[in-house]
Structure formats: C-alpha cells, structure tokens
Amino acid sequence: MRALPWAILYLAATPAVIAPCPTDLPSFRDWHERTTRAFFASNLDDDILLETGATLRRCQPQLDAVPVARKCMSHFSSFFEATTRERLLGGHLLGASMPDEQYFSEMPYPEMLELPEALKDQQFLRWLDENDDASITSALGYIDGLNETIPDPRFEWIAFIYQSQHLPTPDGTRALGRFFVYVPHEDFDQYIQFGLQQDPAGELPRGVSVVAVQKTEAGTGLALETPRARLKDFWRKRDGERIEIGTRFEETGVVENCYRCHKQATLPITPDPRAFDEDRFGAKLRRVNARMASHGAIDLDGFTRSAYGPPMGPRTSPLRTPEFLAACSAGRVEPARLARLAEVMRCAGCHDGHQRGELNHPSGIQLQPQGETLVSFYVVNHQKMPLGATDLSVPEREALVKCLNAEYYQGFGGKPGLLEAWMRQEECWQASE
Ligand code: HEC
Ligand code: HEC
C-alpha cells in the first residue's frame, strides 16, 4: 500500500527531461532570482543546493557566453560551486578546488603535511595507547627530552593533553581525549593531535590530525603576507607490536571538508574544563592558542574563503533595526539592552577575513558532532566571544546567536538576510539595466 505514494513522489521529484540551460540575460536573471528565493524560502534545502550546483556545472558554457550574467551571478555561482564540490565532483571529498590526491601530494613544503619522525617513535606511540597517568607522563617527558636538543626556544615543541568539547576523532571510537603537540619550524608550523582512548574497554582510536600553517614562500623563504594552511588526518594501524602511521584518506577513502568548521584554519582550543589539569597545562594551552592567533587570517589552499559568503555580524547592517532586534531576541533581552545587543553583533570587527578568518556559511547553522554550532559554542557555552564582552547574561548570549543567524540566513520585514542579499547582487543587475 505504501509503495504507490512513494513511487509517485519519486517520479515527481526526478525530472524526466533535464531543463535546458538559460541562454540569454533575461533567462539567467530569472533563474538566478527564482533559485535564490526558493533556496532561502526552503531554509537552504539540500536538494535545491545540489540541483543548483549541478545545473551551474552543466550550464557553465552558456553562462560564460553572457558576461553580464556571469558578473552579476558571480557570488551565486561561487557559493553553489564551492559548497557542492565535495558531493558532486568526484575525487574532491575535501571540498578543495584541486583533487584530493593533489591536495595531499603537491605543495611548496611537502614535509608540512607529514608527521615529524620523532612522533612515529614506537615507545611514544605505545604510551599514547596505554593512556594511563604514568604513560602520558612518560610521553610528555619524551617531548621535554626532545626540547633539550633544540637550542632556540622559538622552536621548542609544546605538548599537553585535553578533552575536546566539540568533536570525537573521525574513527568511530568516540575519542574526545587529545594528546596535542605544537611543532614550530622556520617555514611552517604544525598543530598536531592524537586521539586518546575514551573507553578502556573499547577500541583504540586511530585518528591523528594536523593543521599545518605555511609562513614563508618556498624558494625565497620570504614571509608570506597571508599565511596558508593545509589540513590532514593520519591513521594509526596496529600490527602486532608495531604501530604504523598511514593516512586516513589512503586507509579509508573517506575525508571531509575541514573548512566547514576551520573558518580560522587554526581553531583555538577550549578544553573541557571538567577534565583539564589547569595547573599542569594551563600556561601551555595559552601559549599554543596565542601562537595560533599570531598568524592572523590564514588562507586555505584550495579554498576561496569568500565563496562561502560574507562574514556574519558585520559592523553595520541594514537589518539591525529596533524592530528586528526585538523580534530576533524574542523576550530574552530587556528593551533597554537592545542597543547593546546591536553593538555586540559586530563580530566581523575582528572576524573580517584579515585579522581572522571570516565566520561565514555554515558557522551559524552546522551542528558539531557533540551538538551546537561553532558560533553558539564560543558565544554561549564557552562565553569567550565576543572577545572582551563580559556584561552579557546567558539569555542575552542566546539572543545574540539567534539574532546573528536571523540576520544572516532569514532576513526581516521583507528584507533578505545578508547571505541572500550577497547572493542576489541586486546592485550589479540594476547597474546593468
Ligand atoms: C565539526 C567541526 C570540525 C570539522 C569538520 C573539523 N574540525 Fe578540526 N577542530 C574543530 C574544533 C572545534 C577544534 C578546536 C579544538 C577543540 O576545542 O576541540 C579543532 C581542532 C583541530 C586540530 C587541532 C589544532 C587546532 O586548530 O586547534 C586539528 C589538527 C584539526 N582540528 C584537524 C582537522 C582536520 C584535518 C579536519 C578535516 C579532515 C578537521 N579538523 C575538521 C572542529 C572541526
Ligand atoms: C575584539 C575582537 C573579536 C570580536 C569582536 C569577536 N571575536 Fe571571536 N575571536 C576573536 C579572537 C582573537 C579569537 C581567538 C580566540 C583565542 O585564541 O582563544 C576568536 C575566536 C572565535 C571563534 C573560534 C573560531 C575562530 O575564528 O577562531 C568563534 C566561533 C568566534 N570567535 C565567534 C565570535 C562571534 C560569534 C562574535 C560576535 C558575537 C565574535 N567572535 C566577536 C576575536 C573577536
């Protein structure tokens, strides 16, 4: 009995004939407008996203032949192209413009995406597997020993352990514990973390990841104006006594788009306070977070940051009226505090793409594996953001997150949200009339 409606739905949802490509200015403009409106009215429906990504790829020659349409749809095209790449373009699971194989194999400093030999030491890796107080102390002592051979303090490694509040390792073992090592070099810095076993009765975690920040130009050794980063997951393989390190991509064929969360390539670490040994590791943690912050905004190889939309929380916004603030904060904020709410919405004063990576799509809506979005974590749970704002109550913080999302994704009073307005490029179309 149930088969019939499903069959009809399926047929209805699968166009028998693929729609022809728009070919002239009016038909492109019409498609641009209709699709953008439908995408936001549907709350970013996944089918519309994928269909639009596919149509854009198919109709690229027609679009190239109409220069005004190409120009006035450049935001729209870049967004749908970039955000569907990982699912529509074979061999691009990372979502980068270059194929995954090339991302991992061709780069200015090939060592930047390799683990330092010293971290493949068998005894060291076994200590991490044992993961009791004594073996972790031995593993930390091993790093201290390495540091004694490094004469210049700028190149000393920094190691500590913490529990992530955000996400388990990507190996299905639910491991939240991390053995973190910061490894500075002249030309690049590596931020490396090994997953530590969560459940002593469960499986050993395999995940090891690195964020590598390239600081200088290969060949000349001159400082890059904007540093660049690549990210990679390794995979521990345990074969009897030996622990080999392969890559997650080669071992499983699975990887994902790191930029969906790593808007700033180096994300500050916010350990679970219940499990963090502040006396022992607090100073080290702060040094590492300060090093991460010292890079400023970082470009990600293979990613055009601006393709994921404008930054959330700009300094000024046409939407931020008293009516909007009252509506989006929905009773969480006293009327007298609404002006303050408008002030603290200016996240892009710092997250502007220059000082730090911009918080653009999907920072406000993508849930992390442990729940919550990147934005709500730092604003509500960690109460770290907006930096320096110490006067906000928890309901005000919740309202802040809601208002940022409403402003970015939903819009108000007939005005589109910031992401939609950016995508529509009305000024461009009007100027071309
Ligand atoms: C769901 C969001 C999310 C995704 C996707 C994600 N990360 Fe992260 N990652 C984080 C957060 C949040 C932190 C900060 C540490 C913490 O508090 O857990 C982090 C930290 C790290 C760190 C430690 C250095 C640093 O920046 O703090 C490494 C290394 C890392 N991630 C690698 C990766 C790699 C490689 C990928 C893609 C294959 C990836 N991550 C994808 C959320 C994510
Ligand atoms: C005065 C500058 C400033 C303002 C304003 C600010 N931030 Fe930040 N933000 C930072 C700095 C600096 C860090 C890194 C913190 C660290 O190293 O511990 C950061 C980190 C973050 C992160 C982690 C991802 C990343 O970029 O590292 C998120 C998410 C975040 N901020 C959200 C927000 C939101 C949402 C707002 C507005 C409500 C906001 N911030 C306003 C300076 C700022």
XYZ file of C-alpha atoms and ligand atoms in Angstrom:
519
model
C 0.000 0.000 0.000
C 2.786 2.421 0.885
C 4.736 1.753 -2.268
C 2.491 3.760 -4.530
C 2.738 7.262 -2.993
C 6.482 6.849 -2.670
C 6.769 5.865 -6.297
C 4.756 8.887 -7.332
C 6.840 11.202 -5.166
C 9.992 9.744 -6.575
C 8.844 10.197 -10.136
C 7.649 13.710 -9.422
C 10.997 14.643 -7.883
C 13.034 13.272 -10.746
C 12.585 15.405 -13.836
C 12.316 13.117 -16.825
C 13.817 15.810 -19.013
C 16.720 17.882 -17.787
C 15.745 21.535 -18.012
C 17.519 23.372 -20.817
C 20.184 25.874 -19.776
C 19.311 29.574 -19.699
C 20.880 31.190 -22.727
C 20.347 34.941 -22.512
C 20.426 37.707 -19.941
C 16.698 37.683 -19.001
C 16.584 33.909 -18.618
C 19.713 33.865 -16.446
C 18.375 36.678 -14.326
C 15.089 34.873 -13.900
C 16.797 31.606 -12.932
C 19.139 33.412 -10.519
C 16.251 35.155 -8.789
C 13.921 32.184 -8.632
C 16.548 29.786 -7.359
C 17.898 32.145 -4.716
C 14.419 32.878 -3.434
C 13.444 29.200 -3.354
C 16.719 28.224 -1.633
C 16.237 30.654 1.259
C 12.456 30.180 1.477
C 13.126 26.459 1.915
C 15.697 27.092 4.664
C 18.604 26.015 2.469
C 17.061 22.833 1.148
C 19.690 20.268 0.282
C 18.019 19.157 -2.964
C 17.943 22.728 -4.246
C 21.593 23.113 -3.258
C 22.677 20.018 -5.157
C 20.482 20.642 -8.173
C 21.753 24.198 -8.487
C 25.354 23.062 -8.164
C 24.787 20.502 -10.916
C 22.969 22.949 -13.205
C 25.716 25.520 -12.829
C 28.350 22.997 -13.845
C 26.288 21.842 -16.802
C 25.428 25.373 -17.948
C 28.840 26.963 -17.464
C 29.452 27.445 -21.230
C 26.123 29.262 -21.633
C 26.886 31.441 -18.605
C 30.355 32.270 -19.910
C 28.737 33.454 -23.137
C 26.699 36.130 -21.277
C 29.311 38.287 -19.493
C 26.830 40.470 -17.583
C 25.059 37.410 -16.180
C 28.393 35.895 -15.294
C 29.382 39.020 -13.401
C 26.051 39.537 -11.615
C 25.830 35.860 -10.684
C 29.420 35.544 -9.512
C 28.508 35.262 -5.822
C 25.715 32.817 -6.564
C 27.967 30.687 -8.789
C 30.914 30.700 -6.429
C 28.720 29.690 -3.477
C 26.917 26.806 -5.166
C 30.071 25.620 -6.887
C 32.166 25.626 -3.712
C 29.599 24.157 -1.327
C 28.598 21.250 -3.595
C 32.068 20.308 -4.849
C 32.640 17.656 -2.192
C 29.456 15.847 -3.181
C 29.153 16.471 -6.908
C 32.699 16.425 -8.197
C 34.372 13.013 -7.968
C 37.729 12.997 -6.169
C 37.034 16.253 -4.289
C 35.868 14.939 -0.914
C 37.808 17.681 0.887
C 35.827 20.321 -0.984
C 39.035 21.879 -2.317
C 39.360 23.182 -5.861
C 42.168 20.710 -6.532
C 41.583 16.935 -6.393
C 42.170 15.292 -3.000
C 45.183 13.338 -4.334
C 46.859 16.544 -5.406
C 45.958 18.346 -2.176
C 47.883 15.745 -0.212
C 50.799 15.308 -2.606
C 51.709 18.636 -4.212
C 52.673 21.540 -2.019
C 55.514 24.002 -1.546
C 56.869 22.252 1.560
C 55.924 18.563 1.332
C 57.151 17.915 4.908
C 54.477 20.225 6.257
C 51.807 17.533 5.880
C 53.989 14.732 7.295
C 54.350 13.783 10.931
C 57.824 14.547 12.313
C 59.834 11.294 12.599
C 60.115 11.724 16.369
C 56.334 11.367 16.675
C 56.431 7.970 14.962
C 58.628 6.593 17.737
C 57.192 3.219 18.774
C 57.601 3.679 22.503
C 55.969 7.105 22.297
C 53.009 5.745 20.305
C 52.600 2.836 22.754
C 52.479 5.271 25.672
C 49.615 7.061 23.954
C 47.809 3.737 23.506
C 48.304 2.839 27.170
C 46.887 6.241 28.115
C 47.190 5.995 31.908
C 48.725 8.693 34.096
C 52.170 7.124 34.086
C 52.363 6.559 30.334
C 51.044 10.038 29.499
C 53.664 11.472 31.860
C 56.296 9.415 30.018
C 55.057 10.642 26.636
C 55.175 14.268 27.842
C 58.634 13.602 29.256
C 59.707 12.279 25.853
C 58.723 15.647 24.281
C 60.599 17.501 27.059
C 63.622 15.353 26.191
C 63.371 16.361 22.511
C 63.225 20.009 23.553
C 66.543 19.673 25.357
C 68.157 19.099 21.950
C 66.595 22.278 20.484
C 68.821 25.280 21.265
C 66.490 28.061 20.066
C 63.462 28.443 22.386
C 61.363 29.717 19.458
C 61.443 26.194 18.027
C 60.579 24.318 21.195
C 57.646 21.952 20.975
C 54.663 22.358 23.302
C 52.677 19.306 24.399
C 49.674 18.796 26.678
C 46.563 16.693 26.960
C 42.942 17.842 26.937
C 39.418 16.648 26.221
C 37.587 18.223 23.319
C 34.139 19.624 23.995
C 33.444 19.735 20.294
C 34.086 16.537 18.464
C 35.370 12.984 18.680
C 38.115 11.655 16.402
C 36.742 10.671 12.973
C 37.362 6.941 13.542
C 34.107 5.962 15.229
C 35.711 5.333 18.647
C 34.097 8.461 20.137
C 37.512 9.543 21.454
C 37.418 13.069 22.888
C 40.809 12.921 24.610
C 43.720 14.536 22.750
C 47.489 14.449 23.066
C 48.352 17.749 21.452
C 51.805 18.750 20.123
C 52.778 22.089 18.629
C 55.791 21.739 16.336
C 57.224 25.035 15.044
C 59.594 25.193 12.081
C 61.256 28.049 10.250
C 58.895 27.893 7.240
C 55.752 26.303 8.651
C 54.136 25.424 11.981
C 52.357 22.181 12.753
C 49.500 21.765 15.199
C 49.156 18.034 15.726
C 46.806 15.988 17.831
C 46.495 12.285 18.589
C 43.156 10.887 19.765
C 43.363 9.229 23.182
C 41.188 6.228 24.005
C 37.832 7.155 25.505
C 36.535 3.834 26.749
C 39.215 1.496 28.163
C 37.099 -1.475 27.090
C 36.532 -0.082 23.592
C 38.677 0.171 20.509
C 41.878 2.199 20.332
C 41.426 5.405 18.352
C 43.219 5.686 15.039
C 42.842 9.382 14.344
C 45.803 11.775 14.337
C 45.368 15.167 12.675
C 47.450 18.095 11.649
C 46.836 21.709 10.759
C 49.970 22.964 9.002
C 50.459 26.703 8.561
C 52.877 27.768 5.867
C 54.613 31.000 6.901
C 57.130 31.609 4.131
C 57.278 31.340 0.377
C 59.163 28.283 -0.834
C 62.226 29.230 -2.861
C 62.684 32.733 -1.491
C 61.978 31.994 2.186
C 60.297 35.413 2.428
C 57.429 35.769 4.891
C 54.039 35.331 3.216
C 51.794 38.335 3.587
C 48.925 35.985 4.443
C 49.992 32.559 5.714
C 48.443 29.491 4.068
C 47.221 26.264 5.613
C 46.531 22.648 4.781
C 44.895 20.053 6.980
C 45.277 16.297 7.061
C 44.156 13.271 9.035
C 46.512 10.357 9.704
C 45.518 6.842 10.702
C 47.257 4.603 13.232
C 47.455 0.952 12.236
C 48.369 -1.587 14.880
C 50.049 -4.660 13.541
C 51.093 -6.872 16.460
C 53.677 -4.857 18.325
C 54.177 -2.170 15.700
C 52.115 0.977 15.279
C 52.329 2.261 11.715
C 51.044 5.634 10.632
C 49.139 5.796 7.356
C 46.767 8.453 6.160
C 43.032 8.398 6.705
C 42.458 9.109 3.027
C 44.512 6.119 1.904
C 43.253 3.761 4.602
C 39.546 4.558 4.421
C 38.987 6.594 1.262
C 36.947 8.961 3.411
C 37.751 12.550 4.347
C 35.618 15.618 4.752
C 35.633 19.340 4.234
C 37.627 20.757 7.156
C 36.838 24.358 6.161
C 33.197 23.937 7.180
C 34.434 24.347 10.766
C 38.014 25.607 10.375
C 36.991 29.108 9.254
C 40.114 30.217 11.036
C 42.466 27.432 9.939
C 43.807 27.193 13.490
C 40.844 26.950 15.847
C 41.569 27.994 19.409
C 41.453 25.032 21.767
C 38.823 25.170 24.504
C 39.321 22.054 26.639
C 36.517 20.544 28.658
C 37.169 22.305 32.000
C 36.000 19.287 33.997
C 38.859 17.181 32.679
C 41.583 19.799 32.188
C 44.599 19.989 34.506
C 44.880 23.784 34.629
C 47.900 23.824 36.967
C 49.872 21.484 34.792
C 48.795 22.546 31.290
C 47.035 25.931 31.517
C 50.108 28.013 30.611
C 50.976 25.694 27.697
C 47.433 25.854 26.348
C 47.502 29.648 26.415
C 50.869 29.733 24.638
C 49.539 27.474 21.882
C 46.343 29.492 21.448
C 48.448 32.665 21.305
C 50.678 31.135 18.609
C 47.600 30.177 16.619
C 46.190 33.684 16.935
C 49.516 35.259 15.937
C 49.108 34.109 12.308
C 46.201 36.494 11.703
C 43.789 35.364 8.986
C 45.061 32.337 7.087
C 44.249 31.332 3.513
C 43.400 27.689 2.958
C 44.958 26.048 -0.075
C 42.199 25.076 -2.498
C 39.541 27.230 -0.822
C 38.272 30.681 -1.714
C 37.037 31.873 1.648
C 34.738 34.481 0.136
C 32.833 31.817 -1.835
C 31.191 30.714 1.430
C 29.508 34.091 1.811
C 30.164 37.386 3.560
C 31.168 37.410 7.240
C 28.432 37.088 9.866
C 27.944 40.079 12.132
C 29.297 42.986 10.025
C 29.869 46.390 11.639
C 26.731 47.815 10.078
C 23.730 46.082 8.606
C 20.525 47.386 7.024
C 18.592 44.781 9.007
C 19.656 45.761 12.510
C 16.630 47.958 13.389
C 14.980 48.135 16.833
C 12.047 46.064 15.468
C 14.364 43.383 14.167
C 16.341 43.240 17.433
C 13.154 42.961 19.486
C 11.867 40.166 17.244
C 15.031 38.070 16.945
C 15.815 38.289 20.656
C 12.239 37.159 21.465
C 11.939 38.191 25.096
C 15.465 37.210 26.123
C 16.743 40.799 26.220
C 15.341 43.786 28.167
C 14.316 46.660 25.843
C 16.966 48.874 27.450
C 19.664 46.368 26.450
C 18.741 46.080 22.764
C 21.234 48.771 21.790
C 23.947 46.742 23.497
C 22.799 43.660 21.589
C 23.237 45.566 18.320
C 26.774 46.508 19.391
C 27.914 43.010 20.240
C 26.594 41.698 16.921
C 29.627 43.272 15.226
C 31.710 40.079 15.190
C 33.257 40.988 11.851
C 35.026 43.877 13.539
C 37.628 41.149 14.217
C 36.422 38.186 12.114
C 36.789 40.258 8.977
C 38.909 37.993 6.791
C 42.064 39.987 7.579
C 42.540 39.828 11.323
C 40.866 36.403 11.446
C 39.043 34.127 9.065
C 35.501 35.360 8.473
C 32.692 33.439 10.143
C 30.612 32.704 7.078
C 28.366 29.831 5.999
C 27.816 27.364 7.708
C 29.308 28.601 11.032
C 25.919 29.625 12.406
C 23.944 26.522 11.469
C 26.164 23.473 11.108
C 25.914 21.324 14.223
C 29.147 19.823 15.506
C 29.161 16.146 16.400
C 28.762 16.987 20.104
C 25.834 19.311 19.300
C 25.723 23.131 19.000
C 27.236 25.209 16.233
C 30.693 26.764 16.198
C 29.166 30.170 16.901
C 26.897 29.066 19.753
C 29.762 27.131 21.361
C 32.082 30.109 21.615
C 29.357 32.619 22.484
C 27.075 30.661 24.849
C 28.913 27.580 26.131
C 32.468 28.905 26.395
C 31.368 32.531 26.942
C 34.579 33.531 25.178
C 33.013 35.623 22.423
C 32.506 38.394 21.585
C 36.030 38.972 22.862
C 36.049 41.336 25.820
C 32.251 41.448 26.335
C 31.876 40.487 29.989
C 28.493 42.084 30.644
C 26.240 39.647 28.781
C 23.813 37.328 30.587
C 23.228 33.809 29.295
C 19.822 34.722 27.781
C 21.488 37.694 26.096
C 24.144 35.403 24.683
C 21.462 33.046 23.381
C 19.682 36.003 21.809
C 22.941 37.148 20.236
C 23.346 33.795 18.467
C 19.710 33.822 17.318
C 19.962 37.375 16.008
C 23.204 36.704 14.136
C 21.586 33.752 12.399
C 18.352 35.641 11.705
C 20.331 38.484 10.196
C 22.489 36.182 8.101
C 20.059 33.494 6.968
C 16.472 34.629 7.480
C 16.206 38.373 6.908
C 13.421 40.541 8.337
C 10.432 42.658 7.293
C 10.677 41.736 3.637
C 14.447 42.338 3.511
C 16.580 39.328 2.662
C 19.227 38.045 5.065
C 22.845 39.050 4.499
C 23.791 35.822 2.752
C 20.819 36.035 0.401
C 21.379 39.733 -0.346
C 25.009 38.989 -1.139
C 23.978 36.148 -3.400
C 21.385 38.206 -5.287
C 23.794 41.030 -6.250
C 20.892 43.418 -6.902
C 23.226 46.421 -7.349
C 25.007 44.667 -10.168
C 21.786 43.783 -12.006
C 20.410 47.291 -11.548
C 23.589 48.888 -12.850
C 23.410 46.662 -15.928
C 19.856 47.682 -16.877
C 32.643 19.752 13.008
C 33.646 20.792 13.024
C 35.059 20.388 12.632
C 35.456 19.767 11.470
C 34.603 19.313 10.285
C 36.889 19.639 11.560
N 37.343 20.174 12.737
Fe 39.263 20.194 13.387
N 38.698 21.158 15.076
C 37.423 21.570 15.372
C 37.433 22.325 16.610
C 36.229 22.984 17.261
C 38.779 22.354 17.046
C 39.340 23.055 18.288
C 39.776 22.074 19.315
C 38.665 21.694 20.243
O 38.295 22.518 21.090
O 38.175 20.551 20.110
C 39.539 21.600 16.064
C 40.907 21.380 16.160
C 41.654 20.697 15.234
C 43.086 20.460 15.347
C 43.997 20.975 16.461
C 44.598 22.290 16.020
C 43.596 23.410 16.101
O 43.346 24.072 15.080
O 43.024 23.604 17.190
C 43.452 19.740 14.239
C 44.853 19.273 13.917
C 42.260 19.521 13.434
N 41.170 20.108 14.067
C 42.234 18.864 12.227
C 41.103 18.753 11.411
C 41.107 18.165 10.086
C 42.322 17.587 9.385
C 39.830 18.251 9.615
C 39.271 17.790 8.277
C 39.611 16.453 7.839
C 39.026 18.862 10.658
N 39.833 19.181 11.716
C 37.662 19.070 10.563
C 36.285 21.336 14.625
C 36.258 20.658 13.414
C 37.619 42.073 19.528
C 37.789 41.058 18.513
C 36.724 39.965 18.406
C 35.356 40.137 18.331
C 34.558 41.424 18.326
C 34.802 38.802 18.192
N 35.797 37.868 18.174
Fe 35.561 35.857 18.001
N 37.573 35.587 18.131
C 38.491 36.597 18.377
C 39.771 36.009 18.696
C 41.051 36.760 18.990
C 39.589 34.601 18.647
C 40.602 33.535 19.006
C 40.471 33.317 20.492
C 41.583 32.508 21.088
O 42.652 32.440 20.503
O 41.359 31.941 22.166
C 38.202 34.366 18.265
C 37.639 33.123 18.068
C 36.315 32.894 17.731
C 35.751 31.642 17.301
C 36.512 30.373 17.008
C 36.769 30.348 15.512
C 37.873 31.300 15.151
O 37.699 32.180 14.299
O 38.920 31.152 15.744
C 34.422 31.840 17.085
C 33.404 30.835 16.589
C 34.151 33.217 17.399
N 35.316 33.846 17.758
C 32.906 33.787 17.313
C 32.657 35.130 17.501
C 31.335 35.716 17.400
C 30.081 34.934 17.064
C 31.486 37.042 17.635
C 30.407 38.099 17.679
C 29.266 37.772 18.503
C 32.903 37.289 17.868
N 33.569 36.114 17.785
C 33.440 38.548 18.096
C 38.236 37.951 18.328
C 36.991 38.532 18.309
